[in-house]
Tab-separated table of C-alpha atoms and ligand atoms in Angstrom:
chain	number	residue	atom	x	y	z
A	1	SER	CA	0.198	0.162	-0.204
A	2	TRP	CA	0.791	3.752	-0.396
A	3	ALA	CA	2.174	4.112	3.791
A	4	ALA	CA	4.036	0.758	3.283
A	5	SER	CA	6.494	2.734	0.823
A	6	VAL	CA	6.342	6.399	3.208
A	7	VAL	CA	10.271	7.076	4.626
A	8	ILE	CA	10.651	9.452	7.314
A	9	VAL	CA	14.186	10.310	7.150
A	10	ILE	CA	15.109	12.831	10.250
A	11	VAL	CA	18.290	14.537	10.615
A	12	ASP	CA	20.316	16.958	12.048
A	13	TYR	CA	23.419	18.974	10.813
A	14	HIS	CA	23.584	22.151	13.972
A	15	THR	CA	23.672	20.871	17.621
A	16	HIS	CA	25.520	21.434	20.034
A	17	SER	CA	27.058	19.498	23.378
A	18	LEU	CA	28.267	20.547	27.390
A	19	ALA	CA	31.628	20.608	25.589
A	20	SER	CA	30.498	23.904	24.314
A	21	ASP	CA	27.844	26.041	24.825
A	22	GLY	CA	24.454	23.326	25.091
A	23	ALA	CA	22.919	21.921	28.196
A	24	LEU	CA	23.785	17.879	27.384
A	25	SER	CA	26.938	15.755	27.889
A	26	PRO	CA	27.754	14.609	23.836
A	27	SER	CA	26.305	11.227	25.218
A	28	GLU	CA	23.117	12.217	26.279
A	29	LEU	CA	22.768	13.871	23.100
A	30	LEU	CA	23.323	11.321	20.935
A	31	SER	CA	20.804	9.738	22.736
A	32	ARG	CA	18.112	11.521	22.681
A	33	ALA	CA	19.059	11.963	18.556
A	34	ARG	CA	18.854	7.877	18.371
A	35	ALA	CA	15.028	8.696	20.676
A	36	SER	CA	14.070	11.191	17.798
A	37	GLY	CA	14.142	8.990	14.595
A	38	VAL	CA	17.915	10.483	13.358
A	39	SER	CA	19.497	8.979	10.922
A	40	LYS	CA	22.373	11.530	9.629
A	41	PHE	CA	23.682	14.252	12.568
A	42	ALA	CA	26.796	15.841	13.041
A	43	ILE	CA	27.523	17.302	16.795
A	44	THR	CA	28.754	21.141	15.956
A	45	ASP	CA	30.048	22.528	19.129
A	46	HIS	CA	32.173	25.652	18.974
A	47	ASP	CA	35.233	25.786	18.226
A	48	THR	CA	36.226	22.205	19.657
A	49	THR	CA	35.699	18.037	18.411
A	50	ALA	CA	36.326	17.582	22.180
A	51	GLY	CA	32.573	16.060	22.108
A	52	TYR	CA	32.521	14.600	18.777
A	53	LEU	CA	35.342	12.589	19.555
A	54	SER	CA	33.910	11.327	22.887
A	55	VAL	CA	31.226	9.732	21.559
A	56	LYS	CA	32.244	9.003	18.028
A	57	ASP	CA	32.976	5.411	18.469
A	58	SER	CA	29.365	4.527	20.171
A	59	ASP	CA	26.845	2.750	19.506
A	60	ASP	CA	24.784	5.407	19.490
A	61	ALA	CA	27.041	7.279	16.696
A	62	ARG	CA	26.900	4.388	14.224
A	63	ALA	CA	22.565	4.004	14.639
A	64	VAL	CA	22.575	8.404	14.229
A	65	GLY	CA	25.038	8.462	11.157
A	66	LEU	CA	27.285	10.832	13.356
A	67	ILE	CA	30.039	11.911	10.860
A	68	SER	CA	32.816	14.853	12.624
A	69	GLY	CA	31.416	18.614	13.339
A	70	VAL	CA	32.690	21.873	14.281
A	71	GLU	CA	30.952	25.944	14.050
A	72	LEU	CA	33.983	27.687	13.956
A	73	SER	CA	34.167	31.428	15.193
A	74	CYS	CA	35.606	33.905	12.662
A	75	LYS	CA	36.126	37.397	11.409
A	76	TRP	CA	35.122	39.129	8.743
A	77	ALA	CA	34.811	42.960	8.826
A	78	THR	CA	33.018	44.460	11.491
A	79	ALA	CA	31.229	41.042	12.318
A	80	SER	CA	31.522	38.193	14.067
A	81	ILE	CA	30.501	35.616	11.681
A	82	HIS	CA	30.254	30.824	12.526
A	83	VAL	CA	31.845	28.389	10.065
A	84	VAL	CA	30.154	25.421	10.400
A	85	GLY	CA	32.464	22.549	9.399
A	86	LEU	CA	31.306	18.635	8.243
A	87	GLY	CA	32.891	15.581	7.172
A	88	PHE	CA	36.763	16.592	8.499
A	89	ASP	CA	39.451	14.795	9.350
A	90	ALA	CA	39.078	15.438	13.155
A	91	LEU	CA	43.039	14.145	13.428
A	92	ALA	CA	44.035	16.219	10.846
A	93	PRO	CA	46.985	18.810	12.625
A	94	GLU	CA	44.866	21.770	10.258
A	95	MET	CA	42.124	21.253	12.334
A	96	GLN	CA	43.622	20.637	15.490
A	97	ALA	CA	46.076	23.710	15.006
A	98	MET	CA	42.504	25.500	14.173
A	99	ILE	CA	41.280	24.487	17.785
A	100	GLU	CA	43.923	25.148	18.926
A	101	THR	CA	44.091	28.163	17.770
A	102	LEU	CA	41.069	28.797	18.743
A	103	THR	CA	40.494	27.724	22.260
A	104	ALA	CA	43.399	29.927	23.263
A	105	ALA	CA	41.124	33.150	21.332
A	106	ARG	CA	37.879	32.334	23.051
A	107	ARG	CA	40.449	32.246	26.385
A	108	ALA	CA	41.886	35.508	25.576
A	109	ARG	CA	38.672	37.207	24.887
A	110	ALA	CA	36.561	35.640	28.486
A	111	SER	CA	39.625	37.515	29.949
A	112	LYS	CA	39.032	40.711	28.322
A	113	ILE	CA	35.251	40.122	28.432
A	114	ALA	CA	36.050	40.428	32.326
A	115	SER	CA	37.964	43.300	32.386
A	116	ARG	CA	34.929	45.387	30.269
A	117	LEU	CA	32.156	43.908	32.398
A	118	GLU	CA	34.165	45.136	35.569
A	119	LYS	CA	34.260	48.781	33.967
A	120	ALA	CA	30.136	48.115	33.725
A	121	GLY	CA	30.891	47.808	37.610
A	122	ILE	CA	30.519	43.100	37.988
A	123	ALA	CA	33.530	42.175	40.083
A	124	GLY	CA	34.723	39.144	39.148
A	125	ALA	CA	33.144	37.741	36.742
A	126	PHE	CA	36.000	35.651	34.430
A	127	GLU	CA	36.159	33.673	37.754
A	128	GLY	CA	32.992	32.761	37.559
A	129	ALA	CA	32.451	32.265	34.079
A	130	THR	CA	35.733	30.569	33.910
A	131	ALA	CA	34.556	27.919	36.964
A	132	LEU	CA	31.044	28.125	35.466
A	133	ALA	CA	32.654	26.245	31.415
A	134	GLY	CA	34.746	23.758	33.312
A	135	ASP	CA	36.304	21.680	30.838
A	136	SER	CA	33.787	22.946	28.152
A	137	GLN	CA	34.938	25.799	25.673
A	138	ILE	CA	33.799	28.880	27.645
A	139	GLY	CA	31.979	30.965	25.230
A	140	ARG	CA	29.277	33.711	26.575
A	141	PRO	CA	26.390	31.713	27.846
A	142	HIS	CA	29.111	31.278	30.571
A	143	PHE	CA	29.400	34.911	31.025
A	144	ALA	CA	25.151	35.454	31.580
A	145	ALA	CA	24.921	33.046	33.771
A	146	TRP	CA	27.406	33.670	36.232
A	147	MET	CA	25.808	36.439	35.629
A	148	VAL	CA	22.507	35.536	36.836
A	149	GLU	CA	23.585	33.409	38.958
A	150	ALA	CA	25.867	36.007	40.431
A	151	GLY	CA	22.945	37.913	40.422
A	152	ALA	CA	24.296	41.204	37.627
A	153	VAL	CA	21.379	40.232	36.315
A	154	GLY	CA	17.189	38.505	36.168
A	155	SER	CA	17.634	36.364	33.071
A	156	VAL	CA	20.186	35.130	30.170
A	157	THR	CA	17.921	37.013	27.709
A	158	GLU	CA	19.249	40.454	30.466
A	159	ALA	CA	22.547	40.165	30.530
A	160	PHE	CA	22.749	39.081	26.939
A	161	ASP	CA	20.835	42.957	25.788
A	162	LYS	CA	22.245	44.523	28.003
A	163	TYR	CA	26.012	42.975	27.886
A	164	LEU	CA	27.323	40.168	26.234
A	165	GLY	CA	24.481	41.243	22.635
A	166	ALA	CA	25.576	42.569	19.290
A	167	GLY	CA	27.336	45.876	19.993
A	168	LYS	CA	27.459	45.545	24.122
A	169	PRO	CA	30.532	46.172	26.593
A	170	GLY	CA	31.366	42.190	26.068
A	171	ASP	CA	30.745	41.826	22.413
A	172	VAL	CA	34.413	40.842	22.007
A	173	LYS	CA	35.617	39.927	18.662
A	174	MET	CA	39.267	41.157	17.907
A	175	PHE	CA	40.647	37.717	18.289
A	176	TRP	CA	39.129	35.700	16.205
A	177	PRO	CA	40.586	34.506	13.202
A	178	SER	CA	39.185	35.443	9.912
A	179	LEU	CA	36.382	34.292	7.337
A	180	ALA	CA	38.911	32.661	4.961
A	181	GLU	CA	41.459	30.928	7.603
A	182	VAL	CA	38.814	28.922	9.241
A	183	VAL	CA	37.188	28.466	5.170
A	184	SER	CA	40.299	27.061	4.582
A	185	GLY	CA	40.625	24.819	7.907
A	186	ILE	CA	38.351	23.507	7.081
A	187	THR	CA	38.669	21.892	3.784
A	188	ALA	CA	42.585	20.735	4.230
A	189	SER	CA	40.822	18.854	6.584
A	190	GLY	CA	39.570	16.761	4.060
A	191	GLY	CA	35.698	18.686	5.011
A	192	ILE	CA	32.835	20.858	3.748
A	193	ALA	CA	32.403	24.376	5.605
A	194	VAL	CA	28.699	25.615	5.407
A	195	LEU	CA	27.630	29.403	6.281
A	196	ALA	CA	25.859	28.953	9.751
A	197	HIS	CA	22.883	31.698	9.632
A	198	PRO	CA	23.263	34.359	7.558
A	199	LEU	CA	20.448	36.530	8.495
A	200	LYS	CA	21.932	35.953	12.312
A	201	TYR	CA	24.022	38.407	11.225
A	202	ARG	CA	22.367	42.033	10.682
A	203	LEU	CA	23.743	42.575	7.906
A	204	THR	CA	22.525	44.902	4.294
A	205	GLY	CA	21.641	42.883	1.678
A	206	MET	CA	25.153	44.423	-0.022
A	207	LYS	CA	27.154	43.441	2.888
A	208	LEU	CA	25.269	39.494	2.457
A	209	ARG	CA	25.872	39.104	-0.778
A	210	ALA	CA	30.023	40.712	0.183
A	211	LEU	CA	30.051	38.193	2.758
A	212	LEU	CA	28.091	34.835	0.002
A	213	ASN	CA	31.357	36.081	-2.614
A	214	ASP	CA	34.303	35.835	0.312
A	215	PHE	CA	33.181	32.600	1.873
A	216	LYS	CA	33.175	30.632	-1.697
A	217	ALA	CA	36.412	32.723	-2.931
A	218	SER	CA	37.551	31.120	0.014
A	219	GLY	CA	36.517	27.857	-0.869
A	220	GLY	CA	33.008	27.534	1.311
A	221	ARG	CA	30.907	24.936	0.110
A	222	ALA	CA	27.527	25.365	1.535
A	223	ILE	CA	24.926	27.833	3.286
A	224	GLU	CA	22.196	26.893	6.582
A	225	ILE	CA	18.703	28.200	4.518
A	226	LEU	CA	17.359	26.469	7.953
A	227	ASN	CA	19.037	26.738	11.198
A	228	GLY	CA	16.270	26.589	13.926
A	229	ARG	CA	12.972	28.049	14.720
A	230	GLN	CA	12.683	30.711	11.303
A	231	THR	CA	9.900	32.218	9.605
A	232	ASP	CA	8.248	31.501	6.783
A	233	VAL	CA	9.978	35.463	5.787
A	234	ASP	CA	13.443	33.730	6.351
A	235	SER	CA	12.782	31.342	5.028
A	236	LYS	CA	12.697	32.110	1.200
A	237	ARG	CA	15.026	34.557	2.320
A	238	LEU	CA	17.195	32.117	2.522
A	239	LEU	CA	16.137	29.556	-0.729
A	240	GLN	CA	16.692	33.112	-2.746
A	241	LEU	CA	20.402	33.445	-1.146
A	242	MET	CA	21.201	29.951	-2.273
A	243	GLU	CA	19.985	29.834	-5.533
A	244	SER	CA	21.112	32.804	-6.716
A	245	THR	CA	24.647	31.319	-5.244
A	246	ASP	CA	25.090	27.361	-6.089
A	247	LEU	CA	25.858	27.413	-2.706
A	248	ILE	CA	24.664	23.479	-1.496
A	249	PRO	CA	21.636	23.840	1.177
A	250	SER	CA	22.164	22.361	4.899
A	251	VAL	CA	19.837	22.138	7.658
A	252	GLY	CA	20.385	22.168	11.251
A	253	SER	CA	18.154	22.478	14.354
A	254	ASP	CA	20.825	24.526	16.654
A	255	PHE	CA	19.788	23.081	19.217
A	256	HIS	CA	21.404	24.156	23.149
A	257	ARG	CA	18.819	22.709	25.604
A	258	GLU	CA	15.261	21.817	25.825
A	259	PHE	CA	13.150	25.751	26.667
A	260	GLU	CA	9.866	26.432	25.022
A	261	TYR	CA	9.979	28.091	22.556
A	262	GLY	CA	13.179	26.469	21.761
A	263	PRO	CA	13.751	24.127	18.169
A	264	ARG	CA	13.971	20.478	18.744
A	265	LEU	CA	16.366	17.694	17.582
A	266	GLY	CA	15.839	16.687	13.843
A	267	ILE	CA	14.539	18.524	11.581
A	268	ASP	CA	12.097	16.329	9.288
A	269	VAL	CA	13.873	15.624	5.397
A	270	GLY	CA	9.911	15.316	3.948
A	271	ARG	CA	9.228	18.692	4.338
A	272	LEU	CA	12.189	20.613	2.779
A	273	PRO	CA	11.756	21.649	-0.646
A	274	LYS	CA	13.125	19.266	-3.236
A	275	GLY	CA	16.873	19.691	-3.528
A	276	ARG	CA	20.184	17.808	-3.197
A	277	TYR	CA	21.406	19.350	-0.113
A	278	ILE	CA	24.534	18.621	1.828
A	279	TRP	CA	24.514	14.533	3.150
A	280	GLU	CA	25.076	14.299	-0.533
A	281	ALA	CA	27.892	16.643	-1.053
A	282	LEU	CA	29.189	14.874	2.148
A	283	GLU	CA	29.346	10.532	0.678
A	284	ALA	CA	31.879	12.157	-1.967
A	285	VAL	CA	34.034	13.684	1.265
A	286	LEU	CA	33.343	10.794	3.865
B	301	AMP	P1	29.926	32.844	22.380
B	301	AMP	O1	30.026	31.659	21.393
B	301	AMP	O2	31.338	32.904	23.459
B	301	AMP	O3	29.820	34.729	20.813
B	301	AMP	O4	28.301	32.970	22.049
B	301	AMP	C1	27.784	32.794	21.200
B	301	AMP	C2	26.538	31.823	21.806
B	301	AMP	O5	25.735	32.601	22.866
B	301	AMP	C3	25.955	31.268	21.137
B	301	AMP	O6	25.610	30.011	19.849
B	301	AMP	C4	24.032	30.666	21.115
B	301	AMP	O7	24.213	29.966	21.878
B	301	AMP	C5	24.236	32.179	22.501
B	301	AMP	N1	23.358	33.183	22.636
B	301	AMP	C6	23.843	34.758	21.288
B	301	AMP	N2	22.212	35.773	22.102
B	301	AMP	C7	21.861	34.769	22.879
B	301	AMP	C8	20.846	35.004	23.094
B	301	AMP	N3	20.470	37.187	22.915
B	301	AMP	N4	20.306	35.143	24.367
B	301	AMP	C9	20.578	33.596	24.730
B	301	AMP	N5	21.609	33.208	24.570
B	301	AMP	C10	22.176	33.589	23.427
B	302	MN	MN1	25.622	28.631	21.296
B	303	MN	MN1	26.452	30.581	15.530
B	304	MN	MN1	25.297	26.900	16.407
């Protein structure tokens, strides 16, 4: 019957674990993905592959079709940009060097963020945020969580709105490598570079096109046309952008933690516009 021929494929190429700013351990994340029926999956922590490496040989990893992943931070003009890397050799020297550079950058940035917060009247942030981060790759969410804990703000949202978000004192990007450097690092390690959430940088149409041109010129090959919860207007815009630049579409929940209005893990491929997606391109590199 027709019903028997319906195959549901669920994928997710953008997720976070406790190795960066996600709430679940890498193995909890995998078992949740497995329970959600995911068959193609990547853990794309900020500037670390530690979470991926710790679970890559597990039973759940095979069940969800886990491939290598990372979300690298970089700067382009005056903007902080995120580039997702997929299907690379995690032990390639170019990738390991990139992650070492970014780990040092995050430490230096954390200290700069703390000194800026101190000038804004909030002392002790470096110790507080690094203690909360522990072995995780430190980021602004750890500062936000500490600021809530310390009573400096009432919520994580308030911490970003007042101190950590774009244009605020804690928005430090001087330590990031360039867009070209991170894209090259991914490509040299045998992976595919994906421009993450292109509409989150709040660039004008003209600047966004310039970013896409530079991304492609550096060897970038794919673009997220779906990132987490997204409006239909944004989906349409991203589809047009993708079509006008012949980049390969990628999709991901950008899952960090479960919350009421947050994205669910896994994307049903049947709900996506027809096309040739990242998983087909990945077959050639894996
Ligand atoms: P970082 O990687 O240290 O630059 O921090 C960026 C991360 O902070 C993003 O990946 C999100 O997980 C989180 N984030 C950014 N903006 C907000 C916000 N307004 N509220 C909560 N979390 C945010
Ligand atoms: Mn994050
Ligand atoms: Mn991101
Ligand atoms: Mn992300």
